[in-house]
mmCIF file of C-alpha atoms and ligand atoms in Angstrom:
data_model
loop_
_atom_site.group_PDB
_atom_site.id
_atom_site.type_symbol
_atom_site.label_atom_id
_atom_site.label_comp_id
_atom_site.label_asym_id
_atom_site.label_seq_id
_atom_site.Cartn_x
_atom_site.Cartn_y
_atom_site.Cartn_z
ATOM 1 C CA UNK A 30 0.011 0.052 0.015
ATOM 2 C CA UNK A 31 1.298 3.582 -0.875
ATOM 3 C CA UNK A 32 2.078 5.793 2.070
ATOM 4 C CA UNK A 33 -0.256 8.719 2.690
ATOM 5 C CA UNK A 34 0.621 11.744 0.646
ATOM 6 C CA UNK A 35 0.655 15.302 1.746
ATOM 7 C CA UNK A 36 -0.826 17.990 -0.678
ATOM 8 C CA UNK A 37 0.604 21.470 -0.206
ATOM 9 C CA UNK A 38 -1.782 24.426 -1.061
ATOM 10 C CA UNK A 39 -0.608 27.924 -1.502
ATOM 11 C CA UNK A 40 -3.655 29.811 -0.183
ATOM 12 C CA UNK A 41 -6.130 28.977 2.566
ATOM 13 C CA UNK A 42 -9.268 30.629 1.369
ATOM 14 C CA UNK A 43 -12.552 28.677 0.302
ATOM 15 C CA UNK A 44 -10.958 27.123 -2.665
ATOM 16 C CA UNK A 45 -8.297 25.698 -0.331
ATOM 17 C CA UNK A 46 -10.889 24.601 2.098
ATOM 18 C CA UNK A 47 -12.788 22.640 -0.692
ATOM 19 C CA UNK A 48 -9.618 21.124 -2.169
ATOM 20 C CA UNK A 49 -8.726 19.989 1.327
ATOM 21 C CA UNK A 50 -12.030 18.419 1.936
ATOM 22 C CA UNK A 51 -11.842 16.469 -1.293
ATOM 23 C CA UNK A 52 -8.167 15.467 -0.545
ATOM 24 C CA UNK A 53 -9.287 13.823 2.718
ATOM 25 C CA UNK A 54 -11.949 11.843 0.943
ATOM 26 C CA UNK A 55 -9.222 10.532 -1.358
ATOM 27 C CA UNK A 56 -7.026 9.641 1.641
ATOM 28 C CA UNK A 57 -4.460 12.456 1.418
ATOM 29 C CA UNK A 58 -3.153 15.047 4.113
ATOM 30 C CA UNK A 59 -3.236 18.710 3.546
ATOM 31 C CA UNK A 60 -0.886 21.454 4.480
ATOM 32 C CA UNK A 61 -1.866 25.061 3.762
ATOM 33 C CA UNK A 62 -0.047 28.395 3.667
ATOM 34 C CA UNK A 63 -2.037 31.566 4.208
ATOM 35 C CA UNK A 64 -1.320 34.964 5.772
ATOM 36 C CA UNK A 65 -4.432 34.966 7.799
ATOM 37 C CA UNK A 66 -4.378 32.820 10.948
ATOM 38 C CA UNK A 67 -8.212 32.460 10.713
ATOM 39 C CA UNK A 68 -8.183 31.361 6.903
ATOM 40 C CA UNK A 69 -11.041 29.044 6.132
ATOM 41 C CA UNK A 70 -8.789 26.035 5.056
ATOM 42 C CA UNK A 71 -6.959 26.041 8.234
ATOM 43 C CA UNK A 72 -10.229 24.679 10.019
ATOM 44 C CA UNK A 73 -9.938 21.442 7.923
ATOM 45 C CA UNK A 74 -6.177 20.967 6.925
ATOM 46 C CA UNK A 75 -3.776 18.792 8.720
ATOM 47 C CA UNK A 76 -0.910 21.298 9.001
ATOM 48 C CA UNK A 77 -0.687 25.034 8.577
ATOM 49 C CA UNK A 78 1.786 27.743 7.874
ATOM 50 C CA UNK A 79 0.833 31.341 8.610
ATOM 51 C CA UNK A 80 2.912 33.216 6.193
ATOM 52 C CA UNK A 81 2.908 35.590 3.107
ATOM 53 C CA UNK A 82 2.777 34.399 -0.467
ATOM 54 C CA UNK A 83 5.664 36.743 -1.296
ATOM 55 C CA UNK A 84 7.945 35.274 1.579
ATOM 56 C CA UNK A 85 10.222 32.693 -0.107
ATOM 57 C CA UNK A 86 10.976 31.000 3.121
ATOM 58 C CA UNK A 87 7.227 30.347 3.913
ATOM 59 C CA UNK A 88 6.530 28.984 0.404
ATOM 60 C CA UNK A 89 9.554 26.881 0.661
ATOM 61 C CA UNK A 90 8.583 25.595 3.881
ATOM 62 C CA UNK A 91 5.168 24.517 2.475
ATOM 63 C CA UNK A 92 7.032 22.655 -0.338
ATOM 64 C CA UNK A 93 9.331 20.947 2.115
ATOM 65 C CA UNK A 94 6.288 19.606 4.128
ATOM 66 C CA UNK A 95 4.426 18.401 1.154
ATOM 67 C CA UNK A 96 4.692 15.666 -1.578
ATOM 68 C CA UNK A 97 2.941 17.887 -4.179
ATOM 69 C CA UNK A 98 2.061 21.417 -4.185
ATOM 70 C CA UNK A 99 -0.818 23.300 -5.966
ATOM 71 C CA UNK A 100 -2.078 27.102 -5.712
ATOM 72 C CA UNK A 101 -5.538 28.359 -5.107
ATOM 73 C CA UNK A 102 -4.178 31.944 -5.328
ATOM 74 C CA UNK A 103 -3.287 33.493 -8.570
ATOM 75 C CA UNK A 104 -0.688 36.106 -7.662
ATOM 76 C CA UNK A 105 2.062 34.023 -6.350
ATOM 77 C CA UNK A 106 5.150 35.836 -7.651
ATOM 78 C CA UNK A 107 7.291 34.214 -10.261
ATOM 79 C CA UNK A 108 10.505 35.000 -8.462
ATOM 80 C CA UNK A 109 9.311 32.988 -5.592
ATOM 81 C CA UNK A 110 7.804 30.147 -7.448
ATOM 82 C CA UNK A 111 10.175 29.522 -10.379
ATOM 83 C CA UNK A 112 13.134 28.415 -8.290
ATOM 84 C CA UNK A 113 10.819 26.094 -6.184
ATOM 85 C CA UNK A 114 9.368 24.543 -9.275
ATOM 86 C CA UNK A 115 12.956 23.202 -10.109
ATOM 87 C CA UNK A 116 13.411 21.580 -6.673
ATOM 88 C CA UNK A 117 9.912 20.439 -5.541
ATOM 89 C CA UNK A 118 6.806 18.769 -6.998
ATOM 90 C CA UNK A 119 4.656 21.594 -8.254
ATOM 91 C CA UNK A 120 3.356 19.821 -11.377
ATOM 92 C CA UNK A 121 1.315 22.745 -12.701
ATOM 93 C CA UNK A 122 4.408 24.717 -12.788
ATOM 94 C CA UNK A 123 4.531 28.563 -12.915
ATOM 95 C CA UNK A 124 3.652 28.879 -16.630
ATOM 96 C CA UNK A 125 -0.145 28.968 -16.312
ATOM 97 C CA UNK A 126 0.215 31.617 -13.562
ATOM 98 C CA UNK A 127 2.635 33.660 -15.628
ATOM 99 C CA UNK A 128 0.243 33.630 -18.617
ATOM 100 C CA UNK A 129 -2.705 34.680 -16.570
ATOM 101 C CA UNK A 130 -1.099 37.326 -14.325
ATOM 102 C CA UNK A 131 -1.199 39.988 -16.990
ATOM 103 C CA UNK A 132 -4.376 40.760 -19.028
ATOM 104 C CA UNK A 133 -2.280 41.664 -22.137
ATOM 105 C CA UNK A 134 -0.101 38.563 -22.000
ATOM 106 C CA UNK A 135 -3.163 36.530 -21.272
ATOM 107 C CA UNK A 136 -5.051 37.710 -24.266
ATOM 108 C CA UNK A 137 -2.031 37.406 -26.613
ATOM 109 C CA UNK A 138 -1.540 33.781 -25.432
ATOM 110 C CA UNK A 139 -5.198 33.000 -25.940
ATOM 111 C CA UNK A 140 -5.137 34.276 -29.550
ATOM 112 C CA UNK A 141 -1.891 32.584 -30.211
ATOM 113 C CA UNK A 142 -3.430 29.267 -29.205
ATOM 114 C CA UNK A 143 -6.649 29.172 -31.140
ATOM 115 C CA UNK A 144 -9.104 31.317 -29.263
ATOM 116 C CA UNK A 145 -10.917 34.411 -30.296
ATOM 117 C CA UNK A 146 -10.858 37.450 -27.978
ATOM 118 C CA UNK A 147 -12.481 40.698 -28.029
ATOM 119 C CA UNK A 148 -10.193 43.349 -29.724
ATOM 120 C CA UNK A 149 -7.786 44.961 -27.376
ATOM 121 C CA UNK A 150 -4.879 47.342 -27.261
ATOM 122 C CA UNK A 151 -2.160 48.175 -24.641
ATOM 123 C CA UNK A 152 -2.492 51.509 -22.928
ATOM 124 C CA UNK A 153 0.154 53.285 -20.903
ATOM 125 C CA UNK A 154 -0.607 56.963 -21.126
ATOM 126 C CA UNK A 155 -3.229 59.434 -22.375
ATOM 127 C CA UNK A 156 -1.940 59.292 -25.949
ATOM 128 C CA UNK A 157 -2.018 55.487 -26.240
ATOM 129 C CA UNK A 158 -5.475 55.548 -24.633
ATOM 130 C CA UNK A 159 -6.798 58.016 -27.170
ATOM 131 C CA UNK A 160 -5.281 55.916 -30.124
ATOM 132 C CA UNK A 161 -6.759 52.724 -28.684
ATOM 133 C CA UNK A 162 -10.227 54.493 -28.349
ATOM 134 C CA UNK A 163 -10.062 55.646 -31.934
ATOM 135 C CA UNK A 164 -9.262 52.246 -33.174
ATOM 136 C CA UNK A 165 -11.720 50.235 -30.888
ATOM 137 C CA UNK A 166 -14.418 52.797 -30.621
ATOM 138 C CA UNK A 167 -16.704 53.331 -27.672
ATOM 139 C CA UNK A 168 -18.039 51.939 -25.408
ATOM 140 C CA UNK A 169 -14.824 50.035 -24.272
ATOM 141 C CA UNK A 170 -13.485 48.739 -21.015
ATOM 142 C CA UNK A 171 -10.334 49.995 -19.557
ATOM 143 C CA UNK A 172 -8.598 47.425 -17.172
ATOM 144 C CA UNK A 173 -5.405 47.412 -15.261
ATOM 145 C CA UNK A 174 -3.093 44.847 -16.773
ATOM 146 C CA UNK A 175 -2.133 43.084 -13.525
ATOM 147 C CA UNK A 176 -4.675 42.025 -10.908
ATOM 148 C CA UNK A 177 -4.236 42.523 -7.217
ATOM 149 C CA UNK A 178 -7.173 44.992 -7.012
ATOM 150 C CA UNK A 179 -9.729 42.525 -5.897
ATOM 151 C CA UNK A 180 -11.636 42.512 -9.029
ATOM 152 C CA UNK A 181 -11.357 46.342 -9.090
ATOM 153 C CA UNK A 182 -9.336 48.413 -11.608
ATOM 154 C CA UNK A 183 -11.946 48.601 -14.430
ATOM 155 C CA UNK A 184 -13.909 51.310 -16.019
ATOM 156 C CA UNK A 185 -16.426 51.219 -18.848
ATOM 157 C CA UNK A 186 -15.788 54.177 -21.112
ATOM 158 C CA UNK A 187 -18.784 55.503 -22.899
ATOM 159 C CA UNK A 188 -17.989 59.127 -23.330
ATOM 160 C CA UNK A 189 -15.222 61.884 -23.190
ATOM 161 C CA UNK A 190 -16.102 62.569 -19.552
ATOM 162 C CA UNK A 191 -15.493 58.805 -18.788
ATOM 163 C CA UNK A 192 -12.110 59.000 -20.530
ATOM 164 C CA UNK A 193 -11.113 61.907 -18.304
ATOM 165 C CA UNK A 194 -12.333 60.308 -15.224
ATOM 166 C CA UNK A 195 -10.285 57.188 -16.065
ATOM 167 C CA UNK A 196 -7.022 59.051 -16.793
ATOM 168 C CA UNK A 197 -5.790 58.289 -12.981
ATOM 169 C CA UNK A 198 -5.957 54.647 -13.692
ATOM 170 C CA UNK A 199 -3.072 55.163 -16.215
ATOM 171 C CA UNK A 200 -0.419 55.278 -13.392
ATOM 172 C CA UNK A 201 -0.190 51.506 -14.076
ATOM 173 C CA UNK A 202 -0.117 49.672 -17.354
ATOM 174 C CA UNK A 203 -3.558 49.061 -18.680
ATOM 175 C CA UNK A 204 -5.395 47.352 -21.522
ATOM 176 C CA UNK A 205 -8.339 48.691 -23.546
ATOM 177 C CA UNK A 206 -10.915 46.220 -24.794
ATOM 178 C CA UNK A 207 -13.839 46.627 -27.006
ATOM 179 C CA UNK A 208 -17.143 46.333 -25.064
ATOM 180 C CA UNK A 209 -18.815 43.040 -25.981
ATOM 181 C CA UNK A 210 -22.598 43.352 -25.803
ATOM 182 C CA UNK A 211 -22.637 39.574 -24.997
ATOM 183 C CA UNK A 212 -25.662 37.430 -24.904
ATOM 184 C CA UNK A 213 -24.313 35.821 -21.844
ATOM 185 C CA UNK A 214 -21.180 34.732 -19.954
ATOM 186 C CA UNK A 215 -20.020 31.197 -19.726
ATOM 187 C CA UNK A 216 -17.107 29.317 -18.196
ATOM 188 C CA UNK A 217 -15.636 25.985 -18.630
ATOM 189 C CA UNK A 218 -13.426 24.075 -16.045
ATOM 190 C CA UNK A 219 -11.067 21.410 -17.310
ATOM 191 C CA UNK A 220 -8.441 19.173 -15.586
ATOM 192 C CA UNK A 221 -5.647 17.653 -17.551
ATOM 193 C CA UNK A 222 -3.016 15.078 -16.655
ATOM 194 C CA UNK A 223 -1.130 15.622 -19.763
ATOM 195 C CA UNK A 224 -2.787 12.685 -21.590
ATOM 196 C CA UNK A 225 -6.328 13.266 -21.070
ATOM 197 C CA UNK A 226 -8.401 16.526 -20.590
ATOM 198 C CA UNK A 227 -11.693 16.107 -18.788
ATOM 199 C CA UNK A 228 -14.159 19.013 -18.754
ATOM 200 C CA UNK A 229 -17.055 20.029 -16.634
ATOM 201 C CA UNK A 230 -20.482 20.891 -17.981
ATOM 202 C CA UNK A 231 -20.450 24.589 -19.040
ATOM 203 C CA UNK A 232 -22.482 27.001 -16.987
ATOM 204 C CA UNK A 233 -24.064 30.368 -17.806
ATOM 205 C CA UNK A 234 -22.680 32.956 -15.355
ATOM 206 C CA UNK A 235 -24.499 35.974 -14.024
ATOM 207 C CA UNK A 236 -22.286 38.662 -12.461
ATOM 208 C CA UNK A 237 -23.400 41.524 -10.286
ATOM 209 C CA UNK A 238 -20.959 44.439 -9.427
ATOM 210 C CA UNK A 239 -18.268 42.465 -11.105
ATOM 211 C CA UNK A 240 -18.709 39.479 -8.835
ATOM 212 C CA UNK A 241 -20.174 36.063 -9.759
ATOM 213 C CA UNK A 242 -23.735 35.973 -8.494
ATOM 214 C CA UNK A 243 -25.362 32.923 -10.179
ATOM 215 C CA UNK A 244 -24.241 29.915 -12.268
ATOM 216 C CA UNK A 245 -27.017 28.041 -14.310
ATOM 217 C CA UNK A 246 -26.066 24.656 -15.595
ATOM 218 C CA UNK A 247 -26.204 23.732 -18.285
ATOM 219 C CA UNK A 248 -25.873 26.845 -20.251
ATOM 220 C CA UNK A 249 -28.558 27.131 -22.853
ATOM 221 C CA UNK A 250 -26.528 26.913 -26.121
ATOM 222 C CA UNK A 251 -26.598 24.930 -29.188
ATOM 223 C CA UNK A 252 -24.924 21.526 -29.319
ATOM 224 C CA UNK A 253 -22.692 22.921 -32.017
ATOM 225 C CA UNK A 254 -21.420 25.897 -30.025
ATOM 226 C CA UNK A 255 -21.004 23.785 -26.841
ATOM 227 C CA UNK A 256 -18.990 21.160 -28.836
ATOM 228 C CA UNK A 257 -16.683 23.833 -30.297
ATOM 229 C CA UNK A 258 -16.083 25.540 -26.851
ATOM 230 C CA UNK A 259 -15.147 22.173 -25.372
ATOM 231 C CA UNK A 260 -12.993 21.079 -28.219
ATOM 232 C CA UNK A 261 -11.219 24.520 -28.581
ATOM 233 C CA UNK A 262 -10.850 24.921 -24.741
ATOM 234 C CA UNK A 263 -9.160 21.390 -24.568
ATOM 235 C CA UNK A 264 -6.985 22.114 -27.493
ATOM 236 C CA UNK A 265 -5.971 25.425 -25.936
ATOM 237 C CA UNK A 266 -4.891 23.585 -22.818
ATOM 238 C CA UNK A 267 -2.881 20.930 -24.845
ATOM 239 C CA UNK A 268 -1.270 23.573 -27.103
ATOM 240 C CA UNK A 269 -0.184 25.533 -23.871
ATOM 241 C CA UNK A 270 1.088 22.491 -22.265
ATOM 242 C CA UNK A 271 -0.890 23.091 -19.248
ATOM 243 C CA UNK A 272 -1.531 20.384 -16.626
ATOM 244 C CA UNK A 273 -3.815 20.381 -13.612
ATOM 245 C CA UNK A 274 -6.873 22.674 -13.511
ATOM 246 C CA UNK A 275 -7.829 25.466 -15.703
ATOM 247 C CA UNK A 276 -11.061 27.560 -15.938
ATOM 248 C CA UNK A 277 -11.747 29.780 -18.873
ATOM 249 C CA UNK A 278 -14.275 32.611 -18.889
ATOM 250 C CA UNK A 279 -16.041 33.386 -22.274
ATOM 251 C CA UNK A 280 -18.451 35.963 -23.591
ATOM 252 C CA UNK A 281 -20.934 34.359 -25.839
ATOM 253 C CA UNK A 282 -22.437 36.345 -28.701
ATOM 254 C CA UNK A 283 -24.218 35.561 -31.802
ATOM 255 C CA UNK A 284 -23.169 31.943 -31.959
ATOM 256 C CA UNK A 285 -19.527 32.745 -31.227
ATOM 257 C CA UNK A 286 -17.491 32.826 -28.090
ATOM 258 C CA UNK A 287 -14.753 35.155 -26.969
ATOM 259 C CA UNK A 288 -11.981 34.566 -24.342
ATOM 260 C CA UNK A 289 -12.299 36.860 -21.387
ATOM 261 C CA UNK A 290 -9.931 35.510 -18.919
ATOM 262 C CA UNK A 291 -8.659 32.311 -17.330
ATOM 263 C CA UNK A 292 -7.475 31.012 -13.918
ATOM 264 C CA UNK A 293 -5.235 27.881 -13.393
ATOM 265 C CA UNK A 294 -7.097 27.072 -10.196
ATOM 266 C CA UNK A 295 -10.583 25.817 -9.099
ATOM 267 C CA UNK A 296 -13.191 28.369 -10.071
ATOM 268 C CA UNK A 297 -16.108 29.917 -8.315
ATOM 269 C CA UNK A 298 -18.350 28.992 -11.463
ATOM 270 C CA UNK A 299 -17.276 25.329 -10.812
ATOM 271 C CA UNK A 300 -18.512 25.106 -7.151
ATOM 272 C CA UNK A 301 -21.928 23.551 -8.411
ATOM 273 C CA UNK A 302 -19.945 20.455 -9.403
ATOM 274 C CA UNK A 303 -19.664 19.127 -5.969
ATOM 275 C CA UNK A 304 -23.275 18.116 -5.761
ATOM 276 C CA UNK A 305 -24.298 18.699 -9.515
ATOM 277 C CA UNK A 306 -21.964 16.385 -10.993
ATOM 278 C CA UNK A 307 -20.641 12.682 -10.561
ATOM 279 C CA UNK A 308 -17.296 14.055 -9.735
ATOM 280 C CA UNK A 309 -16.223 17.675 -8.923
ATOM 281 C CA UNK A 310 -13.487 20.289 -9.811
ATOM 282 C CA UNK A 311 -11.769 19.967 -6.464
ATOM 283 C CA UNK A 312 -11.704 16.089 -6.608
ATOM 284 C CA UNK A 313 -10.327 15.930 -10.060
ATOM 285 C CA UNK A 314 -7.504 18.407 -9.254
ATOM 286 C CA UNK A 315 -6.664 16.151 -6.227
ATOM 287 C CA UNK A 316 -6.847 13.069 -8.352
ATOM 288 C CA UNK A 317 -4.469 14.750 -10.834
ATOM 289 C CA UNK A 318 -2.031 15.783 -7.922
ATOM 290 C CA UNK A 319 -1.973 12.238 -6.533
ATOM 291 C CA UNK A 320 -1.418 10.643 -9.990
ATOM 292 C CA UNK A 321 -4.791 8.925 -10.063
ATOM 293 C CA UNK A 322 -6.601 8.526 -13.357
ATOM 294 C CA UNK A 323 -9.057 11.364 -14.098
ATOM 295 C CA UNK A 324 -12.829 10.547 -14.133
ATOM 296 C CA UNK A 325 -14.939 12.252 -16.793
ATOM 297 C CA UNK A 326 -17.697 14.280 -15.099
ATOM 298 C CA UNK A 327 -21.481 13.995 -15.783
ATOM 299 C CA UNK A 328 -24.224 16.376 -14.823
ATOM 300 C CA UNK A 329 -26.485 14.780 -12.379
ATOM 301 C CA UNK A 330 -29.433 17.223 -13.085
ATOM 302 C CA UNK A 331 -29.961 20.826 -14.152
ATOM 303 C CA UNK A 332 -28.348 22.850 -11.308
ATOM 304 C CA UNK A 333 -28.152 26.428 -9.957
ATOM 305 C CA UNK A 334 -25.301 27.838 -7.856
ATOM 306 C CA UNK A 335 -25.920 30.992 -5.987
ATOM 307 C CA UNK A 336 -23.047 32.774 -4.333
ATOM 308 C CA UNK A 337 -23.653 33.988 -0.792
ATOM 309 C CA UNK A 338 -21.931 37.303 -0.018
ATOM 310 C CA UNK A 339 -22.188 38.844 3.405
ATOM 311 C CA UNK A 340 -25.525 40.502 2.894
ATOM 312 C CA UNK A 341 -27.020 37.049 2.237
ATOM 313 C CA UNK A 342 -25.434 35.108 4.985
ATOM 314 C CA UNK A 343 -28.241 35.108 7.497
ATOM 315 C CA UNK A 344 -30.715 34.077 4.845
ATOM 316 C CA UNK A 345 -28.301 31.169 3.828
ATOM 317 C CA UNK A 346 -28.158 29.990 7.331
ATOM 318 C CA UNK A 347 -32.011 30.012 7.520
ATOM 319 C CA UNK A 348 -32.214 27.963 4.273
ATOM 320 C CA UNK A 349 -29.670 25.469 5.660
ATOM 321 C CA UNK A 350 -31.767 25.207 8.935
ATOM 322 C CA UNK A 351 -35.069 24.767 6.997
ATOM 323 C CA UNK A 352 -33.729 21.748 5.007
ATOM 324 C CA UNK A 353 -34.850 21.474 1.369
ATOM 325 C CA UNK A 354 -34.092 18.336 -0.744
ATOM 326 C CA UNK A 355 -31.463 18.868 -3.343
ATOM 327 C CA UNK A 356 -30.448 22.299 -1.733
ATOM 328 C CA UNK A 357 -26.896 22.297 -0.400
ATOM 329 C CA UNK A 358 -25.613 25.275 1.689
ATOM 330 C CA UNK A 359 -21.941 25.827 2.001
ATOM 331 C CA UNK A 360 -20.694 28.246 4.650
ATOM 332 C CA UNK A 361 -16.945 28.963 4.569
ATOM 333 C CA UNK A 362 -16.504 29.808 8.186
ATOM 334 C CA UNK A 363 -14.806 33.291 7.666
ATOM 335 C CA UNK A 364 -14.734 34.946 10.796
ATOM 336 C CA UNK A 365 -15.645 38.468 9.517
ATOM 337 C CA UNK A 366 -18.543 39.063 7.173
ATOM 338 C CA UNK A 367 -18.732 42.015 4.814
ATOM 339 C CA UNK A 368 -21.427 42.892 2.334
ATOM 340 C CA UNK A 369 -19.297 42.040 -0.867
ATOM 341 C CA UNK A 370 -17.194 39.254 0.664
ATOM 342 C CA UNK A 371 -17.845 35.668 -0.515
ATOM 343 C CA UNK A 372 -19.064 33.857 2.642
ATOM 344 C CA UNK A 373 -20.475 30.752 1.038
ATOM 345 C CA UNK A 374 -22.585 29.349 -1.684
ATOM 346 C CA UNK A 375 -25.792 27.366 -2.292
ATOM 347 C CA UNK A 376 -26.277 24.568 -4.899
ATOM 348 C CA UNK A 377 -29.743 23.729 -5.979
ATOM 349 C CA UNK A 378 -29.609 20.384 -7.830
ATOM 350 C CA UNK A 379 -32.581 19.610 -9.947
ATOM 351 C CA UNK A 380 -33.377 23.155 -10.380
ATOM 352 C CA UNK A 381 -33.985 25.093 -13.639
ATOM 353 C CA UNK A 382 -33.427 28.883 -14.126
ATOM 354 C CA UNK A 383 -37.250 29.426 -14.271
ATOM 355 C CA UNK A 384 -37.996 27.719 -11.095
ATOM 356 C CA UNK A 385 -35.108 29.314 -9.250
ATOM 357 C CA UNK A 386 -36.301 32.688 -10.377
ATOM 358 C CA UNK A 387 -39.890 31.763 -9.230
ATOM 359 C CA UNK A 388 -39.139 30.150 -5.913
ATOM 360 C CA UNK A 389 -35.824 31.279 -4.586
ATOM 361 C CA UNK A 390 -34.469 34.641 -6.026
ATOM 362 C CA UNK A 391 -36.678 36.679 -3.771
ATOM 363 C CA UNK A 392 -34.995 35.340 -0.704
ATOM 364 C CA UNK A 393 -31.800 37.170 -1.469
ATOM 365 C CA UNK A 394 -30.725 40.820 -1.442
ATOM 366 C CA UNK A 395 -31.143 42.263 -4.903
HETATM 367 P P1 LIG B 410 -13.155 40.606 -15.694
HETATM 368 O O1 LIG B 410 -12.481 40.929 -14.437
HETATM 369 O O2 LIG B 410 -12.437 40.922 -16.897
HETATM 370 O O3 LIG B 410 -13.827 39.112 -15.722
HETATM 371 O O4 LIG B 410 -14.438 41.534 -15.881
HETATM 372 C C1 LIG B 410 -15.516 41.467 -14.918
HETATM 373 C C2 LIG B 410 -16.814 41.534 -15.677
HETATM 374 O O5 LIG B 410 -17.013 42.841 -16.319
HETATM 375 C C3 LIG B 410 -17.126 40.495 -16.642
HETATM 376 O O6 LIG B 410 -17.463 39.321 -16.044
HETATM 377 C C4 LIG B 410 -18.141 41.165 -17.575
HETATM 378 O O7 LIG B 410 -19.305 41.081 -17.037
HETATM 379 C C5 LIG B 410 -17.619 42.644 -17.564
HETATM 380 N N1 LIG B 410 -16.840 42.874 -18.717
HETATM 381 C C6 LIG B 410 -15.395 42.723 -18.703
HETATM 382 N N2 LIG B 410 -14.801 42.966 -19.944
HETATM 383 C C7 LIG B 410 -15.816 43.259 -20.761
HETATM 384 C C8 LIG B 410 -16.021 43.566 -22.135
HETATM 385 N N3 LIG B 410 -14.816 43.661 -22.953
HETATM 386 N N4 LIG B 410 -17.177 43.744 -22.607
HETATM 387 C C9 LIG B 410 -18.320 43.693 -21.880
HETATM 388 N N5 LIG B 410 -18.174 43.338 -20.505
HETATM 389 C C10 LIG B 410 -17.058 43.246 -19.993
#
């Protein structure tokens, strides 16, 4: 019998928590690194390191205590991770993080590997912004190239006033994108072990204030479009040589889909897979990390996932207490609740968008 393996996770948020839960089900131990002593994953992991993601010693200590290391946090700096990838077992490597950490590089990479993107241009100062506006037209979306702003750092430009108001953003490198009047947003989560790519059913995502609010699965789209999205996404992963987990968000419009962004970690839009599918995104990531063969997921029934932010936490607790068949309430155990902070999610299995709208939507803050 093989000895128990330990998975190291850089980051101890709700993604780390859910990876740890699935790791335990598959017989592995978990060690997490997070700067917050009360990080959600610390409640369930076997070993913990309280330390910063940009502290080389803390990240190396995590690697030392683990047999295999993954990340749930996207902004691990390259100068920390690259030297460790050489010496420790970090099978996803640094490449997918590097490719996703800068929106310009991310979009160039998507285009170079077979995906369509909205039109875009690099913007560094007022002159390049004005040049980009004249070539892309208005409306357009100005975004900072690197993350680290908690989903902020975006402005929709519709007029000259908007342009003037956005100028202060240009203290950091930015990208201007054409505004896509999408029919809907969709995302796909895939796991690859280098031989096989498995993908989870595609959901339709609804955002509110830039934060994912609802995910409806399956997304209502033609078989042709869905087939092409699955095929090109898997092909993208193969061409890039990525292993492990990758989520891609698309804008869907007029029978075509456009790459918006990607994340080489479990994705919020994939939380529904825990109960809505025969295997889930966290479990397949763990299977990959442990060298187990991947399982092809199947949707159990139409499913709706509702994110629970601070303003809906009490209602979520009530729903959990009431007990409804097919309704799974997850509360992440964060000590401080704030209005826009992700505190949990609810998965409704056997639920259509129409029935959700009729029976459940009124229970949450609009
Ligand atoms: P992002 O952080 O790039 O995912 O953007 C957050 C949200 O803003 C997206 O989920 C979209 O709803 C919206 N958005 C971002 N970029 C565009 C775009 N080029 N056109 C239209 N909407 C956008």
